[in-house]
CSV table of C-alpha atoms in Angstrom, one decimal:
chain,number,residue,atom,x,y,z
A,29,MET,CA,0.0,0.0,0.0
A,30,PHE,CA,2.8,2.4,0.9
A,31,LEU,CA,4.6,1.7,-2.4
A,32,LYS,CA,1.4,2.3,-4.3
A,33,MET,CA,0.9,5.6,-2.6
A,34,ASN,CA,4.4,6.7,-3.2
A,35,LYS,CA,4.1,5.7,-6.9
A,36,THR,CA,0.8,7.7,-7.2
A,37,MET,CA,2.4,10.8,-5.5
A,38,LEU,CA,5.4,10.6,-7.9
A,39,LEU,CA,3.1,10.4,-10.9
A,40,MET,CA,1.2,13.4,-9.7
A,41,ALA,CA,4.4,15.3,-9.1
A,42,ALA,CA,5.6,14.4,-12.6
A,43,PHE,CA,2.3,15.5,-14.1
A,44,PHE,CA,2.4,19.0,-12.5
A,45,ALA,CA,6.1,19.4,-13.3
A,46,LEU,CA,5.4,18.6,-17.0
A,47,TRP,CA,2.1,20.5,-17.1
A,48,PRO,CA,3.4,23.6,-18.8
A,49,PHE,CA,4.8,21.5,-21.7
A,50,SER,CA,1.8,19.2,-22.1
A,51,LEU,CA,-0.7,21.6,-23.6
A,52,ILE,CA,-0.8,22.2,-27.4
A,53,ALA,CA,-0.3,25.9,-28.1
A,54,ARG,CA,-3.3,27.9,-29.2
A,55,SER,CA,-3.2,30.6,-31.9
A,56,PHE,CA,-4.1,34.3,-31.4
A,57,ASP,CA,-7.4,33.8,-33.2
A,58,ASP,CA,-8.2,30.9,-30.9
A,59,VAL,CA,-7.9,33.2,-27.9
A,60,PHE,CA,-9.1,36.5,-29.4
A,61,PRO,CA,-11.5,35.5,-32.2
A,62,TYR,CA,-13.4,38.8,-32.1
A,63,ILE,CA,-10.5,41.2,-32.6
A,64,GLY,CA,-10.7,43.0,-35.9
A,65,THR,CA,-7.9,43.1,-38.5
A,66,ASP,CA,-6.7,46.6,-37.5
A,67,LYS,CA,-6.6,45.9,-33.8
A,68,LYS,CA,-4.9,42.6,-34.4
A,69,ALA,CA,-2.2,44.3,-36.4
A,70,GLU,CA,-1.8,46.8,-33.6
A,71,ALA,CA,-1.5,44.0,-31.0
A,72,PHE,CA,1.4,42.6,-33.1
A,73,ALA,CA,3.1,45.9,-33.3
A,74,GLU,CA,6.0,46.8,-31.0
A,75,ASP,CA,4.0,48.7,-28.4
A,76,GLY,CA,0.8,46.8,-28.7
A,77,ILE,CA,-2.5,48.3,-27.6
A,78,ILE,CA,-3.1,50.2,-24.4
A,79,ARG,CA,-6.6,51.7,-24.0
A,80,SER,CA,-8.2,53.7,-21.2
A,81,LEU,CA,-11.9,53.2,-20.7
A,82,GLY,CA,-14.0,56.2,-20.3
A,83,LYS,CA,-16.9,56.2,-17.8
A,84,GLY,CA,-19.6,53.9,-19.0
A,85,GLU,CA,-17.4,52.3,-21.7
A,86,SER,CA,-17.0,48.6,-22.0
A,87,PHE,CA,-13.9,46.5,-22.6
A,88,GLU,CA,-13.0,46.0,-26.3
A,89,LEU,CA,-10.2,43.5,-26.1
A,90,ASN,CA,-12.4,40.5,-25.2
A,91,PRO,CA,-11.0,36.9,-25.1
A,92,ALA,CA,-13.2,34.1,-26.2
A,93,PRO,CA,-15.6,32.9,-23.4
A,94,SER,CA,-14.1,29.5,-23.8
A,95,SER,CA,-10.5,30.7,-23.4
A,96,GLY,CA,-10.4,30.4,-19.6
A,97,ILE,CA,-9.1,34.0,-19.3
A,98,ASP,CA,-11.1,35.8,-16.6
A,99,LEU,CA,-9.2,39.0,-16.1
A,100,GLN,CA,-12.1,41.3,-16.8
A,101,ALA,CA,-14.2,39.5,-14.1
A,102,ARG,CA,-11.4,39.8,-11.6
A,103,ILE,CA,-11.0,43.5,-12.2
A,104,MET,CA,-14.7,44.2,-12.1
A,105,GLN,CA,-14.9,42.5,-8.7
A,106,LYS,CA,-12.6,45.3,-7.4
A,107,ALA,CA,-15.2,47.9,-8.4
A,108,HIS,CA,-12.5,50.3,-9.6
A,109,GLU,CA,-13.6,53.4,-11.4
A,110,HIS,CA,-10.7,54.0,-13.8
A,111,LEU,CA,-9.9,51.0,-16.0
A,112,THR,CA,-7.3,50.3,-18.7
A,113,GLU,CA,-6.9,47.3,-21.0
A,114,SER,CA,-3.9,46.2,-23.0
A,115,LEU,CA,-2.9,43.5,-25.6
A,116,LEU,CA,0.5,42.6,-27.1
A,117,VAL,CA,2.1,39.7,-28.8
A,118,VAL,CA,5.9,39.4,-28.5
A,119,PRO,CA,7.3,37.4,-31.4
A,120,TYR,CA,9.6,34.6,-30.6
A,121,ALA,CA,13.3,35.5,-31.3
A,122,GLY,CA,14.3,31.9,-31.8
A,123,ARG,CA,12.6,28.8,-30.4
A,124,ALA,CA,9.0,28.7,-29.3
A,125,LEU,CA,8.7,29.5,-25.6
A,126,ASN,CA,6.7,27.8,-22.9
A,127,VAL,CA,5.0,28.7,-19.6
A,128,VAL,CA,8.3,28.2,-17.7
A,129,ASP,CA,9.8,30.9,-19.9
A,130,ALA,CA,6.8,33.1,-19.2
A,131,TYR,CA,7.5,32.7,-15.5
A,132,ASN,CA,11.2,33.4,-15.8
A,133,SER,CA,10.5,36.5,-17.8
A,134,LEU,CA,8.8,37.9,-14.7
A,135,GLY,CA,11.8,37.3,-12.5
A,136,LYS,CA,14.0,40.4,-12.9
A,137,VAL,CA,12.3,42.9,-10.7
A,138,ARG,CA,15.4,45.1,-10.5
A,139,SER,CA,15.3,45.6,-14.3
A,140,LEU,CA,12.1,47.8,-13.8
A,141,LYS,CA,14.5,50.5,-12.6
A,142,GLY,CA,15.3,53.2,-15.2
A,143,ARG,CA,12.6,52.3,-17.7
A,144,LEU,CA,11.4,55.5,-19.5
A,145,TYR,CA,8.0,57.0,-20.0
A,146,HIS,CA,7.2,60.3,-21.7
A,147,SER,CA,6.4,63.1,-19.2
A,148,HIS,CA,4.1,65.7,-20.8
A,149,THR,CA,4.8,68.1,-17.9
A,150,ARG,CA,8.6,68.0,-18.5
A,151,ASN,CA,8.3,67.3,-22.3
A,152,ALA,CA,11.0,64.6,-22.0
A,153,ASP,CA,11.4,60.8,-21.6
A,154,ILE,CA,12.4,60.1,-18.0
A,155,PRO,CA,12.8,57.0,-15.8
A,156,LEU,CA,9.5,56.1,-14.1
A,157,PHE,CA,11.0,54.0,-11.4
A,158,GLU,CA,14.2,55.3,-9.8
A,159,GLU,CA,14.6,52.1,-7.7
A,160,ALA,CA,13.1,48.6,-8.0
A,161,THR,CA,13.6,45.7,-5.6
A,162,ARG,CA,12.1,42.6,-4.2
A,163,LEU,CA,11.3,42.6,-0.5
A,164,GLU,CA,11.5,39.8,2.1
A,165,SER,CA,7.8,40.3,3.1
A,166,ALA,CA,5.0,42.9,3.4
A,167,LYS,CA,6.1,43.5,7.0
A,168,ARG,CA,9.9,43.8,6.3
A,169,THR,CA,9.8,46.5,3.7
A,170,ASN,CA,13.4,47.6,4.4
A,171,THR,CA,14.8,44.2,3.7
A,172,PRO,CA,15.6,43.7,0.0
A,173,VAL,CA,16.2,40.3,-1.4
A,174,PRO,CA,17.9,39.4,-4.7
A,175,ASP,CA,16.0,38.3,-7.8
A,176,PRO,CA,16.0,34.5,-8.2
A,177,ALA,CA,17.8,32.5,-10.8
A,178,PRO,CA,15.8,31.1,-13.7
A,179,VAL,CA,13.9,27.9,-12.8
A,180,SER,CA,13.0,24.7,-14.7
A,181,ALA,CA,9.7,24.1,-12.9
A,182,ILE,CA,7.2,26.6,-11.6
A,183,PRO,CA,5.1,26.7,-8.4
A,184,ALA,CA,1.3,26.5,-8.7
A,185,ASN,CA,1.1,29.8,-6.7
A,186,GLU,CA,3.5,32.3,-5.5
A,187,SER,CA,3.4,35.8,-3.8
A,188,ILE,CA,6.3,38.3,-3.9
A,189,TYR,CA,6.6,41.8,-2.6
A,190,ILE,CA,8.0,44.7,-4.5
A,191,LYS,CA,9.2,48.2,-3.7
A,192,LEU,CA,9.3,50.8,-6.5
A,193,LYS,CA,10.5,54.3,-6.1
A,194,ASP,CA,8.1,56.2,-8.4
A,195,VAL,CA,9.4,59.4,-9.8
A,196,ASN,CA,6.1,61.1,-9.1
A,197,PHE,CA,4.7,59.3,-6.0
A,198,GLY,CA,7.9,58.2,-4.2
A,199,ASN,CA,8.1,54.8,-2.6
A,200,SER,CA,5.2,52.4,-3.6
A,201,TYR,CA,4.7,48.9,-2.3
A,202,TYR,CA,3.1,46.1,-4.2
A,203,ARG,CA,2.2,42.4,-3.8
A,204,ALA,CA,2.5,40.3,-6.9
A,205,ASP,CA,0.7,37.0,-7.0
A,206,ILE,CA,1.7,34.6,-9.7
A,207,SER,CA,-0.6,31.6,-10.5
A,208,GLN,CA,-1.0,29.0,-13.2
A,209,ASN,CA,-4.1,29.6,-15.3
A,210,GLY,CA,-5.0,27.1,-18.0
A,211,TYR,CA,-2.6,27.6,-20.9
A,212,GLY,CA,-0.7,30.4,-19.2
A,213,LEU,CA,0.1,32.5,-16.1
A,214,VAL,CA,-1.7,35.3,-14.3
A,215,TYR,CA,0.5,38.0,-12.7
A,216,SER,CA,-1.7,40.1,-10.4
A,217,LEU,CA,-0.3,43.3,-8.8
A,218,THR,CA,-1.9,45.2,-5.8
A,219,ASN,CA,-0.6,48.0,-3.7
A,220,PHE,CA,-0.4,46.8,-0.1
A,221,LYS,CA,0.4,50.3,1.2
A,222,SER,CA,-1.3,53.7,0.5
A,223,LEU,CA,0.3,55.8,-2.3
A,224,THR,CA,0.9,59.4,-1.5
A,225,TYR,CA,1.5,62.6,-3.6
A,226,LEU,CA,3.1,65.5,-1.8
A,227,LEU,CA,1.1,65.5,1.5
A,228,PHE,CA,-2.0,63.8,0.0
A,229,THR,CA,-3.0,60.2,-0.2
A,230,VAL,CA,-3.5,59.4,-3.8
A,231,MET,CA,-5.0,55.9,-3.2
A,232,LYS,CA,-5.5,53.8,-0.2
A,233,GLU,CA,-4.0,50.3,0.1
A,234,GLU,CA,-5.6,47.6,-2.1
A,235,LYS,CA,-7.1,50.3,-4.4
A,236,PHE,CA,-4.9,49.7,-7.4
A,237,SER,CA,-5.0,46.4,-9.2
A,238,ALA,CA,-3.4,45.1,-12.4
A,239,PHE,CA,-3.9,41.6,-13.8
A,240,LEU,CA,-1.5,40.5,-16.5
A,241,TYR,CA,-1.9,37.2,-18.4
A,242,LEU,CA,1.0,35.5,-20.3
A,243,GLU,CA,0.5,32.6,-22.7
A,244,PRO,CA,2.8,31.1,-25.3
A,245,ILE,CA,0.8,31.0,-28.5
A,246,ASP,CA,1.7,29.9,-32.0
A,247,GLU,CA,2.8,33.4,-33.0
A,248,GLY,CA,4.7,34.5,-29.9
A,249,MET,CA,4.1,35.3,-26.2
A,250,LEU,CA,0.7,36.8,-25.6
A,251,VAL,CA,0.5,39.5,-23.0
A,252,TYR,CA,-3.0,40.6,-22.1
A,253,ALA,CA,-3.7,43.0,-19.2
A,254,VAL,CA,-6.3,44.9,-17.4
A,255,ALA,CA,-5.7,47.5,-14.6
A,256,GLY,CA,-7.8,49.8,-12.5
A,257,THR,CA,-7.8,52.1,-9.5
A,258,GLU,CA,-10.0,54.1,-7.2
A,259,VAL,CA,-9.1,57.5,-6.0
A,260,SER,CA,-10.8,60.4,-4.2
A,261,ASN,CA,-12.5,63.2,-6.1
A,262,PHE,CA,-9.9,65.6,-4.7
A,263,ILE,CA,-7.1,63.6,-6.4
A,264,GLU,CA,-9.1,62.9,-9.5
A,265,ASN,CA,-9.4,66.6,-10.2
A,266,ARG,CA,-5.7,67.2,-9.9
A,267,ILE,CA,-4.1,64.2,-11.6
A,268,ASP,CA,-4.8,62.6,-15.0
A,269,ILE,CA,-5.6,59.2,-13.5
A,270,PRO,CA,-6.2,57.3,-16.9
A,271,SER,CA,-2.8,58.6,-18.2
A,272,ALA,CA,-1.0,57.7,-14.9
A,273,ILE,CA,-2.4,54.1,-15.1
A,274,SER,CA,-1.6,53.7,-18.8
A,275,LYS,CA,2.0,54.9,-18.4
A,276,ARG,CA,2.7,52.6,-15.5
A,277,LEU,CA,1.0,49.6,-17.3
A,278,ALA,CA,3.1,50.4,-20.4
A,279,VAL,CA,6.3,50.3,-18.4
A,280,PHE,CA,5.4,46.9,-16.9
A,281,ILE,CA,4.5,45.5,-20.3
A,282,ASP,CA,7.8,46.8,-21.7
A,283,TRP,CA,9.6,45.0,-18.8
A,284,ILE,CA,7.8,41.8,-19.5
A,285,SER,CA,8.5,42.1,-23.3
A,286,GLU,CA,12.2,42.4,-22.6
A,287,GLY,CA,12.1,39.5,-20.2
A,288,VAL,CA,10.4,37.4,-22.9
A,289,ARG,CA,13.0,38.3,-25.5
A,290,GLU,CA,15.8,37.4,-23.1
A,291,GLN,CA,14.6,33.8,-22.9
A,292,LYS,CA,16.8,31.5,-25.0
């Protein structure tokens, strides 16, 4: 009996270790069958699509109901007022990548430092994050930890903690939850501390959310994302919130794209 149980456990462990490699890749049209020709071309362009939703507007980048991708439902549960959606396909530079490569592309938190965005106020491209590091935990925010080495097998679920020194908002703190989801991975990002601007609280903790989905498809690495936030009327009247979300989401997607291209 003991040997049978051990054998069963080994088979289960082998299954989950090989899971990312066992699924046949889907095509872009399998996942996003309702995307028109022009938007599809934009998704395959270098910067992809980033779209802020106006009040009362609906998402336009809609995965197939059968795709198993539920990011829109996740973000709507947060009841955020300001929403953004994004879609990009990063072509493979060499070999076709897999879900482990997708996971490894998310590993270099420190490389978020120095990524540029265009500041209309300064009329220049400037670094958005002056510092970027992993933290030991949500309670030990002054204890940085190094980025991990690439892995050959991925955990079913993982949470990491990140500190970013934002050029506009100073230190910001996020929890990133990484989980397997069907054919790909979901990387969810939430602020676990309030974000301040000068002497004002821009948003309270847990009031910013971003969900990014990575899936290796036939044409490249699919990166689909939705993000949203909730702020006070006082802040909303002083900061262009849709622009602020879009710029930060664009920097994260650029970071992911570079991580994907580095996978050999």
